[in-house]
């Protein structure tokens, strides 16, 4: 890895740090924002209360004015009753007022929010968090399911029929069937109401709202993976920004499904006949301490048959974001669509996704089935990756070692080019010398090239692996969130309210590995390169500091993996250094030199292209100097 590569990484780090510092508001701005938020909260609460009072008054007035001939007069009054459908994995509570799920509880997953005691189940939402309303417009009025009282029938542990009776034999019927695990099938049908709708009326409006609960201890980290995600019909999945506020974002394509997703659990709504184009989606980030991550809303339309011959059908998923499970849900669906729900578990960009999809997940599944502790699983995956990449890492190290032992020879061969203006010729001379000994200086960057996709793959895989949730290892109570050694109530700028031990270990290991890498590079650098390396050392040590501020909120499982990976990388480098005989290596290179001397070979590949570029640059420089000289002569 040459100085330009190092400078590039340092500049990227500096830009990230600078942007982070620049984008942080001042203490005065923070105070102003908090005061404005408080005033807005008071005003919003007042407006909400006024709206509720107005709505209640209008509703009471409407009921008083209606007579027995009103379409759903009979269903506008009733008794609210809760009905539960459940299986071994899911419990859904339905309300007869509104006819939809008011509470969803996922079983066998511990709830361990920081501000709540541990429980044996996870409550995704209740009636205070989520509202679902289906609306149809007749010629004379609008019908909203949220205003109707339904009568239950055909009630079992897995089935439920809810009927809102209207006048003169008219009705709106909702039927539900709970699957074997996390899927719920729903159909909506009207009976005897054909004449109430306009001739071309064939759409039903859906208004779905949810305040996504904070389920994990770490607000910042979980919030980063909480998104309103959707899949376009016969297209790819996408999501609204996880950091910025989006209100009524119009989606131009028809949608197969919409998901209110947090880090480890999702609620998904699937339409058999697609959600129409121009659905309006909203995502509003919530403040830390409120107990919520995002405020989601989806306003959509789908097919509706006013004759009642065909039902509007939907499927819901209430459950964990498990890649294998979501992949199998498609088989349980009765809609025959290519749902691709597994894309809710984000595995990274294409190359990175392939590593996770066809390697990491298979290895992870195999090891977890053996009942091995999750911390050991991460160590074993690290060792396996190191074993796979070891031949290339060793080859790269040996290339660096060859450059190290050749350093005295190169210094002697290029000592006449020590002036700053002679650096181009010096580079050409060095490349020529390396070629004589059969050495490629570019191979030193190979470890970085090899490890970066793997590091990025694990960066995307570990935070999304629900198998790590709640799993302890050594001092770590939960591998899916941070492991604090110190906590305090105040949120400090850049640090937060805790210090994570695995993050500290990762940064320390990073310092050690950076020191070993720089030492190796310094040993192989010639002339001014070595001097420039001294100036860059302090910038290289700044990288782990930046990583600390970035990863202090990240999951201990990810920090632990990085710590172990760096530890083994440093151990491999140390072992290779101790087992390399420099004298023997130099003798091999001398033999190669004599062989090439008798049978000279042209440089090929990238080395040849670099030499050609250097010669071209040197020629251009010579021509510029000659032109300048001619100009000076003409001036005289």
XYZ file of C-alpha atoms in Angstrom, residues 493-495 503 507 544-553:
15
model
C -21.407 15.100 22.149
C -19.881 12.374 19.921
C -19.630 9.863 22.806
C -15.324 -0.684 20.979
C -9.733 0.646 18.609
C -8.847 4.479 15.505
C -9.956 7.607 17.369
C -12.459 8.309 14.615
C -13.625 4.679 14.741
C -14.232 4.999 18.488
C -16.714 7.833 18.004
C -18.376 5.949 15.142
C -18.602 2.501 16.776
C -19.228 3.298 20.453
C -22.982 2.932 19.805
